[in-house]
Tab-separated table of C-alpha atoms in Angstrom:
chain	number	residue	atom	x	y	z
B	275	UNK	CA	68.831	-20.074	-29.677
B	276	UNK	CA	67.926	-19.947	-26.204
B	277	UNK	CA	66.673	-16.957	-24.461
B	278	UNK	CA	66.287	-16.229	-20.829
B	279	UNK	CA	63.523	-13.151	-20.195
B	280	UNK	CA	63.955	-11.791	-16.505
B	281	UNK	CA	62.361	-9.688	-14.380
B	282	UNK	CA	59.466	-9.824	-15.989
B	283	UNK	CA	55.478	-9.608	-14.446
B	284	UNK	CA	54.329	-13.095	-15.992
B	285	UNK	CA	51.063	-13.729	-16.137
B	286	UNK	CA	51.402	-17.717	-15.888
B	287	UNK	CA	48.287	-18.932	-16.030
B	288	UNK	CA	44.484	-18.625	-14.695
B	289	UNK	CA	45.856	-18.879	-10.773
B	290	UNK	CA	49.250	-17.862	-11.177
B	291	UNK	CA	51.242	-14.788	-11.544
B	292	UNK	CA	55.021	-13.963	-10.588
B	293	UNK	CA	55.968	-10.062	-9.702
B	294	UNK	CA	59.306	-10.406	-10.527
B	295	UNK	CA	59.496	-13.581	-12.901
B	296	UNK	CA	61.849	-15.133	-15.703
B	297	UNK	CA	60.994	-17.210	-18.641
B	298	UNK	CA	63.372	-19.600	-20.474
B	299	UNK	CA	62.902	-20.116	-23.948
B	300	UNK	CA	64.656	-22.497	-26.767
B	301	UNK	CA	63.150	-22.711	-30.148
B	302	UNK	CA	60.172	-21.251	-29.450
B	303	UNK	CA	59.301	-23.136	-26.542
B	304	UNK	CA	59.080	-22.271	-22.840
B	305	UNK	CA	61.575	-24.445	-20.955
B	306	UNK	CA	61.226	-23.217	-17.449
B	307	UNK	CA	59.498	-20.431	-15.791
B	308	UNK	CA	61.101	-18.938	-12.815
B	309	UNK	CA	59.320	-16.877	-9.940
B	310	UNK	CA	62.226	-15.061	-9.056
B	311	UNK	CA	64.590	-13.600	-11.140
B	312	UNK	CA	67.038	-13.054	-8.770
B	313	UNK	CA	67.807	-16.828	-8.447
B	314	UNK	CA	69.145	-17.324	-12.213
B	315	UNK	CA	73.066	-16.906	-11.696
B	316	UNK	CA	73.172	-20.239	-12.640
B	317	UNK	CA	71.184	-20.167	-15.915
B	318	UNK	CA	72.369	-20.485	-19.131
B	319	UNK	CA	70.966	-18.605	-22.666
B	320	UNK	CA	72.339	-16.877	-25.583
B	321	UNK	CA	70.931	-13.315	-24.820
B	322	UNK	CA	69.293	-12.140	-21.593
B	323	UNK	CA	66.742	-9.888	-21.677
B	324	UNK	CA	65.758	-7.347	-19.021
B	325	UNK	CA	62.176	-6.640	-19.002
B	326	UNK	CA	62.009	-4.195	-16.230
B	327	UNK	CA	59.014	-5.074	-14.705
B	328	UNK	CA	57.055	-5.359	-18.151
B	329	UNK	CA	53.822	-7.750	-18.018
B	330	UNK	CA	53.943	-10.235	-20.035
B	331	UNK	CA	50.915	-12.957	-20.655
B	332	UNK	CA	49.914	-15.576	-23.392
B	333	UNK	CA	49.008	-13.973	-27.141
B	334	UNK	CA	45.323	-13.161	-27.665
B	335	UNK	CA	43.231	-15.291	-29.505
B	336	UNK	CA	40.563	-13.328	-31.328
B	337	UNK	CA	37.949	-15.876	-32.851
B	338	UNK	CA	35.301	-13.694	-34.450
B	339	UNK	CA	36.969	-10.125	-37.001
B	340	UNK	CA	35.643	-9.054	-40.063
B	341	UNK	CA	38.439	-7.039	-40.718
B	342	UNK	CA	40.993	-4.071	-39.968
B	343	UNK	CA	41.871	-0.998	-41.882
B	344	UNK	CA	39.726	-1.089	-44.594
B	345	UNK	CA	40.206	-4.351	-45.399
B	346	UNK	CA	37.189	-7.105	-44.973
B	347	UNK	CA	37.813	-10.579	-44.635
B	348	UNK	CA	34.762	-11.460	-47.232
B	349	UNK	CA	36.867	-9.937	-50.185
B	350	UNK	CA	40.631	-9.805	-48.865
B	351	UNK	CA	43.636	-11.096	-51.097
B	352	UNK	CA	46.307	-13.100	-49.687
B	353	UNK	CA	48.339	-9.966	-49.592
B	354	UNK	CA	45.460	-8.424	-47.473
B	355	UNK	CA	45.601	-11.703	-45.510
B	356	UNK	CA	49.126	-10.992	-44.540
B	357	UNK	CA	48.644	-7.581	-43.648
B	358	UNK	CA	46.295	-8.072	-41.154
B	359	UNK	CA	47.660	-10.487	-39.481
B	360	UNK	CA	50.655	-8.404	-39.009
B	361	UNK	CA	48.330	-5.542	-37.591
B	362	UNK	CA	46.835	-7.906	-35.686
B	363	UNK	CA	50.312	-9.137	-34.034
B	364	UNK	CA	50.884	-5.705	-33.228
B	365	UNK	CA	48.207	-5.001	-30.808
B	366	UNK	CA	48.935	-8.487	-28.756
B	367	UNK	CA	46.448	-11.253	-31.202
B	368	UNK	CA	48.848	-13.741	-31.749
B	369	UNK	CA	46.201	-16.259	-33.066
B	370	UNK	CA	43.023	-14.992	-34.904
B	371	UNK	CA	39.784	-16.820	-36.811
B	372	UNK	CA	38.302	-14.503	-39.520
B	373	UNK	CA	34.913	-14.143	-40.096
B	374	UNK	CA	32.812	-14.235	-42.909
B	375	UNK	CA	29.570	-12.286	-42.766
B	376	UNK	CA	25.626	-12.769	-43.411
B	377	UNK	CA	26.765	-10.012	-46.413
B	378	UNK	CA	29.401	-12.722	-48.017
B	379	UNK	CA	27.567	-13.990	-51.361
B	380	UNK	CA	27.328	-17.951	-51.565
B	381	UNK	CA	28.507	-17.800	-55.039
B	382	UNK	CA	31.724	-16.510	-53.699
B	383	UNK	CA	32.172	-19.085	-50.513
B	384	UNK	CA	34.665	-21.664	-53.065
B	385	UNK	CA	36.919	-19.099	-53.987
B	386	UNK	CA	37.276	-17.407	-49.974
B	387	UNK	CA	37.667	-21.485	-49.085
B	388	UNK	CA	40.006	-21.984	-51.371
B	389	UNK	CA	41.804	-19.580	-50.088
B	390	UNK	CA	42.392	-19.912	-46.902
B	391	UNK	CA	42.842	-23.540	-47.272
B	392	UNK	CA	46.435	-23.787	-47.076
B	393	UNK	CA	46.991	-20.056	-46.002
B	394	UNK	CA	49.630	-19.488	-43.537
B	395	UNK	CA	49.736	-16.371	-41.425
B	396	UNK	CA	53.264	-14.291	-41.556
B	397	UNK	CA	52.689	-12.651	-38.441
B	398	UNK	CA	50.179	-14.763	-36.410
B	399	UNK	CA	48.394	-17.716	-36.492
B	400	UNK	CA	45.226	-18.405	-38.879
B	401	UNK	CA	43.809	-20.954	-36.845
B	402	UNK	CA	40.566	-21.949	-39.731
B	403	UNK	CA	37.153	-19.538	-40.676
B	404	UNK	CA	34.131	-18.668	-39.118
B	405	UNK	CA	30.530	-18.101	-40.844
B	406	UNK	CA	28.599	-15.594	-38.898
B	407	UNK	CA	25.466	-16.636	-41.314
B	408	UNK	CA	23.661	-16.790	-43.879
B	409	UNK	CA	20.980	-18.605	-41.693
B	410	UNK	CA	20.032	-15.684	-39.305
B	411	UNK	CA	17.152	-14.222	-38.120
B	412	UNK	CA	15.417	-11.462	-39.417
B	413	UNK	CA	14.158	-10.078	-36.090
B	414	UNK	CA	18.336	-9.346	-35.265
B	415	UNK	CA	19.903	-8.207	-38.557
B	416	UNK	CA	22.542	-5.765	-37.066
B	417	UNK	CA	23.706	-4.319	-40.352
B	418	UNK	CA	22.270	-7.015	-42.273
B	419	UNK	CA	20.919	-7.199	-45.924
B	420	UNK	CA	17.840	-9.111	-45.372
B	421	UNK	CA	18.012	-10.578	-48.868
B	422	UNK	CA	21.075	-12.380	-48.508
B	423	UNK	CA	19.789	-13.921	-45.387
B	424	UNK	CA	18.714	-18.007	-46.037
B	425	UNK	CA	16.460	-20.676	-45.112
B	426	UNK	CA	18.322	-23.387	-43.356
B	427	UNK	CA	20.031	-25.606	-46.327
B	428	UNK	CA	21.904	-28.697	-45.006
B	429	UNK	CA	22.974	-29.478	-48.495
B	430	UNK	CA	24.791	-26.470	-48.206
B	431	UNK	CA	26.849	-27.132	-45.207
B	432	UNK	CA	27.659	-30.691	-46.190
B	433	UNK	CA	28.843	-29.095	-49.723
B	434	UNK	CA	31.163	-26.669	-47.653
B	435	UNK	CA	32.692	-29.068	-45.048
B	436	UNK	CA	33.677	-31.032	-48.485
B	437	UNK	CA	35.494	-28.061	-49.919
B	438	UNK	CA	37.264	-27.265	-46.800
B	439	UNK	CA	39.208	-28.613	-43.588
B	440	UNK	CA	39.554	-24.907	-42.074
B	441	UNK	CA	35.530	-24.497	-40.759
B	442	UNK	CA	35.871	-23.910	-37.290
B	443	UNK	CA	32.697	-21.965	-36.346
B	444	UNK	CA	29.387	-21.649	-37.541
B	445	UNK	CA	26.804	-18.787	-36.032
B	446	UNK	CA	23.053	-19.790	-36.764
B	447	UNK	CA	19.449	-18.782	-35.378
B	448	UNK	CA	18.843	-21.586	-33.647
B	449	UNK	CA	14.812	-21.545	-33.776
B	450	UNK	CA	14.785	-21.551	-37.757
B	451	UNK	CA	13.563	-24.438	-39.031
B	452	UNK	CA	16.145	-27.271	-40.129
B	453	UNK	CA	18.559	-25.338	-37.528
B	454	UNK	CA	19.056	-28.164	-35.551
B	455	UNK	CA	19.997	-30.717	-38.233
B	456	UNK	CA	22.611	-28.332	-38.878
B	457	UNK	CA	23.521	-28.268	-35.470
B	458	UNK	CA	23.955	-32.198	-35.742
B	459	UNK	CA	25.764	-32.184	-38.401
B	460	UNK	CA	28.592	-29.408	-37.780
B	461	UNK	CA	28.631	-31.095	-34.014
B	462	UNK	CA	29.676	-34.313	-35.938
B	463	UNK	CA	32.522	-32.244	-37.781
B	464	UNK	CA	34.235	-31.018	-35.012
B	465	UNK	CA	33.085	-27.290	-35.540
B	466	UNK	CA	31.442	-25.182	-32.971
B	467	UNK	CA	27.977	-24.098	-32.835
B	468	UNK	CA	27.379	-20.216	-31.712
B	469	UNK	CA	23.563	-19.029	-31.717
B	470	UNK	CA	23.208	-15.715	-32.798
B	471	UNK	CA	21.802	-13.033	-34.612
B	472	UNK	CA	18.620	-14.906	-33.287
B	473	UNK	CA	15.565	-14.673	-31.427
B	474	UNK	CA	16.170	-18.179	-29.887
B	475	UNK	CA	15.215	-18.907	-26.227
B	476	UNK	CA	15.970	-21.809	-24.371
B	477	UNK	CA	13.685	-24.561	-25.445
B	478	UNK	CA	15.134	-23.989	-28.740
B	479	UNK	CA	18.446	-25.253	-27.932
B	480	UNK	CA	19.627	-28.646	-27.598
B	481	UNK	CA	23.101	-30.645	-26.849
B	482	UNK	CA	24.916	-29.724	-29.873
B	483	UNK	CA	25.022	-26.022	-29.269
B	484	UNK	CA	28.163	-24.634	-27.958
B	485	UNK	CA	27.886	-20.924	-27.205
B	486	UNK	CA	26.299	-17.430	-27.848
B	487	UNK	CA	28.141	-15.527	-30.842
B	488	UNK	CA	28.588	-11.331	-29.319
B	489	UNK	CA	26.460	-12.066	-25.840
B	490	UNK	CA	23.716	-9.290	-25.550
B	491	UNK	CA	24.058	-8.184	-29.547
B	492	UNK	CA	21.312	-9.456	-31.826
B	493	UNK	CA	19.222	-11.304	-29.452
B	494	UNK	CA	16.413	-10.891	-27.113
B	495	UNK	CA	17.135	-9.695	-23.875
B	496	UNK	CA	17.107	-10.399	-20.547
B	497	UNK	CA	13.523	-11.566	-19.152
B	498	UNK	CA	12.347	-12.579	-15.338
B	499	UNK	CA	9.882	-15.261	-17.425
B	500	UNK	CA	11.289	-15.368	-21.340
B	501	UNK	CA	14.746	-17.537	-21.179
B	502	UNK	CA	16.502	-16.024	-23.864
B	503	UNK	CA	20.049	-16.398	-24.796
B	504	UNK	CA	21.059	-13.913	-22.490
B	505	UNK	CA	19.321	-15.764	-19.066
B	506	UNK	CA	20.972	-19.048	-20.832
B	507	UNK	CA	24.053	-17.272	-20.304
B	508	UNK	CA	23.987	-16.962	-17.143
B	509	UNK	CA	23.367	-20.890	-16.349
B	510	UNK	CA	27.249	-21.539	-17.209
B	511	UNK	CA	26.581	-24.062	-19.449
B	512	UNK	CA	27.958	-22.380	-22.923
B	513	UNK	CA	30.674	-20.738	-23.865
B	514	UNK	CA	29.950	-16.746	-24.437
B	515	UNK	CA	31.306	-14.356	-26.864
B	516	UNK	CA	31.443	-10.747	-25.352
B	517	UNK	CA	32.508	-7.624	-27.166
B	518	UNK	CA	33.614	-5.585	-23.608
B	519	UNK	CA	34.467	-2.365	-25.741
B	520	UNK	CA	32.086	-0.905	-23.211
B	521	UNK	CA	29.876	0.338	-26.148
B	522	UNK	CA	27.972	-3.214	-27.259
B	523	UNK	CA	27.765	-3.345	-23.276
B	524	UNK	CA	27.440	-1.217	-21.402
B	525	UNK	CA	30.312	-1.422	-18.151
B	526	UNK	CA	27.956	-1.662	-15.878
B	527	UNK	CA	26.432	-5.128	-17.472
B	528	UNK	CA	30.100	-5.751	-17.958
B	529	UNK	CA	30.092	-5.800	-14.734
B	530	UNK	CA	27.204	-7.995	-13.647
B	531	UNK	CA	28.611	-10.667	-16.247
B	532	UNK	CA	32.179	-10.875	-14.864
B	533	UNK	CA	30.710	-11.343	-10.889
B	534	UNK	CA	27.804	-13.964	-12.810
B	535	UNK	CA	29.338	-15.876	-15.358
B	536	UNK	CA	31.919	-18.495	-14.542
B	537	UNK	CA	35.401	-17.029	-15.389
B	538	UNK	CA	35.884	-20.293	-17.796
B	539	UNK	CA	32.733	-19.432	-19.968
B	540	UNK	CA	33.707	-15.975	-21.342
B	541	UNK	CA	35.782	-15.651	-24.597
B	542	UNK	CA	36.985	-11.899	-25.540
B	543	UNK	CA	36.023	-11.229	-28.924
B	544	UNK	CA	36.559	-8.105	-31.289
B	545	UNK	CA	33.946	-8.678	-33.836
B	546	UNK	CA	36.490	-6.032	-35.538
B	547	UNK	CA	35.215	-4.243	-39.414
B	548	UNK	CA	36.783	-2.884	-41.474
B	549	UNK	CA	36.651	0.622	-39.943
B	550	UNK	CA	39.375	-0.145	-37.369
B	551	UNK	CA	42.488	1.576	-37.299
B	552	UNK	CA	40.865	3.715	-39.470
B	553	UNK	CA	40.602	7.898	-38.872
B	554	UNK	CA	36.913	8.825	-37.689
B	555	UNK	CA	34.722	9.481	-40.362
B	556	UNK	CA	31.842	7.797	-42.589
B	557	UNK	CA	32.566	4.636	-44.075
B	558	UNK	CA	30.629	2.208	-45.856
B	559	UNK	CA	30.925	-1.434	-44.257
B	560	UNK	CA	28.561	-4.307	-45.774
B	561	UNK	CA	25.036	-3.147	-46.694
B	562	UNK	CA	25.072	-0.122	-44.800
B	563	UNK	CA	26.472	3.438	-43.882
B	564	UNK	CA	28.136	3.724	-41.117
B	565	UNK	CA	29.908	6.323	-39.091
B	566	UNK	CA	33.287	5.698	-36.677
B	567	UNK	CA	33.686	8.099	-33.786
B	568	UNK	CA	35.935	7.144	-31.156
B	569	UNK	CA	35.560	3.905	-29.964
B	570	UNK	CA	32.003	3.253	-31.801
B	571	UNK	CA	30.946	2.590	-35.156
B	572	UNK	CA	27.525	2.955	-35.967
B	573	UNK	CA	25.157	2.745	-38.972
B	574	UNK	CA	23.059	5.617	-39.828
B	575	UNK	CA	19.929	3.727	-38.697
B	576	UNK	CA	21.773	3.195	-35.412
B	577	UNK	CA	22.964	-0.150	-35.037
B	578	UNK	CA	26.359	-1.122	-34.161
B	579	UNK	CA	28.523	-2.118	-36.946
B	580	UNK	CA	30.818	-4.441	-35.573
B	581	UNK	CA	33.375	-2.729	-33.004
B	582	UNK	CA	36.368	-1.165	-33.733
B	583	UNK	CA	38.643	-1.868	-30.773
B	584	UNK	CA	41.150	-5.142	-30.113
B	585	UNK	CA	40.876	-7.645	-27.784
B	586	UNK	CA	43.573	-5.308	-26.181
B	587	UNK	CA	41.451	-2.491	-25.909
B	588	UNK	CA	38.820	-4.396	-24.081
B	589	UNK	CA	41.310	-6.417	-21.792
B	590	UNK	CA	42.217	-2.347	-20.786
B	591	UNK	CA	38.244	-1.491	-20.016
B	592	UNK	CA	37.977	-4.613	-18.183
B	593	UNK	CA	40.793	-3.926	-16.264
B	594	UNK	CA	39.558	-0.619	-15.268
B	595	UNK	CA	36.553	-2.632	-13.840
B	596	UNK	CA	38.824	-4.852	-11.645
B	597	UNK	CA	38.931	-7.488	-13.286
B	598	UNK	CA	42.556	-9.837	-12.819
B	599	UNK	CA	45.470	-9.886	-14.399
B	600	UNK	CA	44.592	-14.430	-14.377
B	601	UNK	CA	40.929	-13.941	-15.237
B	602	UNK	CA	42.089	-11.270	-18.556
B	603	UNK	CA	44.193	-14.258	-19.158
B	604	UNK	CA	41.554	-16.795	-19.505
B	605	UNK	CA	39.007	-14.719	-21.107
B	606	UNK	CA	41.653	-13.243	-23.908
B	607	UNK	CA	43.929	-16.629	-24.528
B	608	UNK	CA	43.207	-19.547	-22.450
B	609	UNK	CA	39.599	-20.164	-22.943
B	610	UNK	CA	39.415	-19.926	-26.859
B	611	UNK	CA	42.326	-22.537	-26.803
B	612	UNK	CA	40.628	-24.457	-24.916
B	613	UNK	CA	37.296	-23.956	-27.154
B	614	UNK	CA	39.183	-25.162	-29.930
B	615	UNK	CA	40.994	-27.959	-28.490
B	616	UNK	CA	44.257	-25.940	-28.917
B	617	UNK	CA	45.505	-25.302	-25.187
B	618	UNK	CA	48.026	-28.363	-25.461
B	619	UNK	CA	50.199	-25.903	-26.693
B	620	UNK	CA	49.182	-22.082	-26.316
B	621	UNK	CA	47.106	-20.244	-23.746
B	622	UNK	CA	49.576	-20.142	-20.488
B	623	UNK	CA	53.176	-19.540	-20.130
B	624	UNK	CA	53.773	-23.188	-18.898
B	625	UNK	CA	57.175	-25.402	-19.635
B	626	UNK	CA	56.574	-27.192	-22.706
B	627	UNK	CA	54.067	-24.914	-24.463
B	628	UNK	CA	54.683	-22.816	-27.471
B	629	UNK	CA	56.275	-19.254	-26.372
B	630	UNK	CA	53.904	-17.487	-27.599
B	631	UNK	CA	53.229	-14.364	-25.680
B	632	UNK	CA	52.891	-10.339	-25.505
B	633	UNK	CA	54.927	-8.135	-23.464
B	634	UNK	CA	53.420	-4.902	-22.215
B	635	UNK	CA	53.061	-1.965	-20.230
């Protein structure tokens, strides 16, 4: 089937945008894109579809959730599986990497691998697994169990990439001893390196280290003489998670990062729990108690408990702050794609590359 979408605000990619734009599509892939629709008498397609001046830009890519609607991606079913990822394709995350927390048991890492080995998404793409742990730092636990945090064990990654081809991310305290071996290691294996939950600063790092897991969250903060994560950040060398619910930071931070940080080194995350798209109320969400209000959830011995917003919420809060239609593009699609080596076919709404987009108000 081919489909021509007209009149349509397309968000094309990080410099381009057309007002009033069309976008051909056979078989789920774009074969032209048009910046005015009123130049398609001569067009061809099966069904036309008016948009009315709807935006429309590339599907989110959310690489770091823990869940949504009470389910948590360290226990979830295949059924559960599915039924996120069709919540998730509601609210504009077309592609999404789960996350397993620093409160997953080891013992139960074969059977969650095993899993999502050959799992295939019904509603968006599972693009592999993340491990937000177990070898964190105890200064930055967030809602942490202390207990179930570990000593670097590089036995124990080498024993997981052998179960598994669907690691793509690994979050680790950098300045733990036996850290950087690890580094090496998942460097070698094609899976990205995020410090967090860590009290690293920059002499800690070295070439293998790709980013900063939730920038600001569990780590030291900003210092005129300490280089922590957070002045790293700001040297545009790694890529940077950020959490812009405008509760983990604050808007006016928001702010300074978006006028600071190059536009290609910020990655929109959710860092959903399980207490999104859930009523407001008190909820229980790995080793702690927590309570959702609004746009916040927060454990009773106030730390934040993951968010419980999606990467559309946050594309609206940045927008608010003036932020562009190209530059929400990069830091909600493009950038992850490119992260993970995935751009060839997702990320802008170029001829040749996978259809895959949102259409919105």
């Amino acid at each position: 089937m081919k489909y021509l979408f007209k009149h349509a605000h397309l968000v094309v990619d990080e410099k381009r945008e057309f007002i009033d734009g069309a976008l051909l599509v056979e078989d789920e892939i774009i074969k032209d894109v048009f910046p005015q629709s009123n130049k398609l008498d001569d067009i061809e397609a099966d069904e036309v579809i008016d948009l009315k001046g709807s935006l429309v830009m590339p599907g989110n890519f959310d690489t770091h959730t823990h869940g949504i609607l009470d389910i948590s991606f360290d226990t979830a079913t295949k059924q559960e599986l599915d039924e996120t990822s069709r919540l998730f394709a509601k609210s504009g995350t077309t592609s999404y990497i789960p996350s397993l927390s620093y409160d997953c048991d080891t013992a139960d890492f074969p059977g969650r691998f095993k899993l999502m080995e050959d799992y295939k998404a019904p509603y968006c793409r599972f693009e592999g697994f993340h491990l937000e742990g177990p070898f964190l730092s105890t200064k930055h636990l967030g809602v942490a169990n202390p207990e179930k945090l570990l000593k670097p064990d590089i036995e124990m990654v080498k024993d997981i990439l052998s179960q598994t081809s669907k690691f793509r991310q690994m979050t680790i305290a950098y300045e733990l001893e036996g850290a950087k071996e690890i580094g090496k290691l998942l460097h070698e294996n094609n899976v990205r390196v995020m410090c967090g939950h860590s009290d690293a600063c920059l002499s800690d790092l070295d070439e293998n280290v790709d980013g900063f897991t939730h920038l600001f969250n569990a780590m030291r903060g900003l210092h005129h003489r300490d280089i922590t994560l957070v002045n790293c950040a700001f040297m545009n060398k790694w890529m940077c998670e950020l959490i812009a619910d405008g509760n983990h930071v604050d808007c006016n931070v928001l702010k300074l990062v978006i006028n600071n940080i190059d536009r290609d080194k910020i990655m929109l995350v959710s860092d959903s729990s399980t207490a999104r798209n859930l009523p407001d109320g008190e909820y229980d969400f790995m080793s702690k108690h927590c309570i959702k209000k609004g746009t916040t959830f927060i454990s009773t011995d106030g730390h934040f408990a993951g968010s419980v917003v999606s990467i559309n919420d946050e594309m609206k809060v940045l927008y608010e702050l003036g932020v562009k239609y190209t530059d929400l593009l990069l830091y909600s699609s493009l950038n992850a794609f490119k992260f993970y080596g995935l751009d060839k076919h997702f990320g802008s709404l170029v001829k040749g590359k996978s259809s895959d987009c949102v259409i919105m108000d």
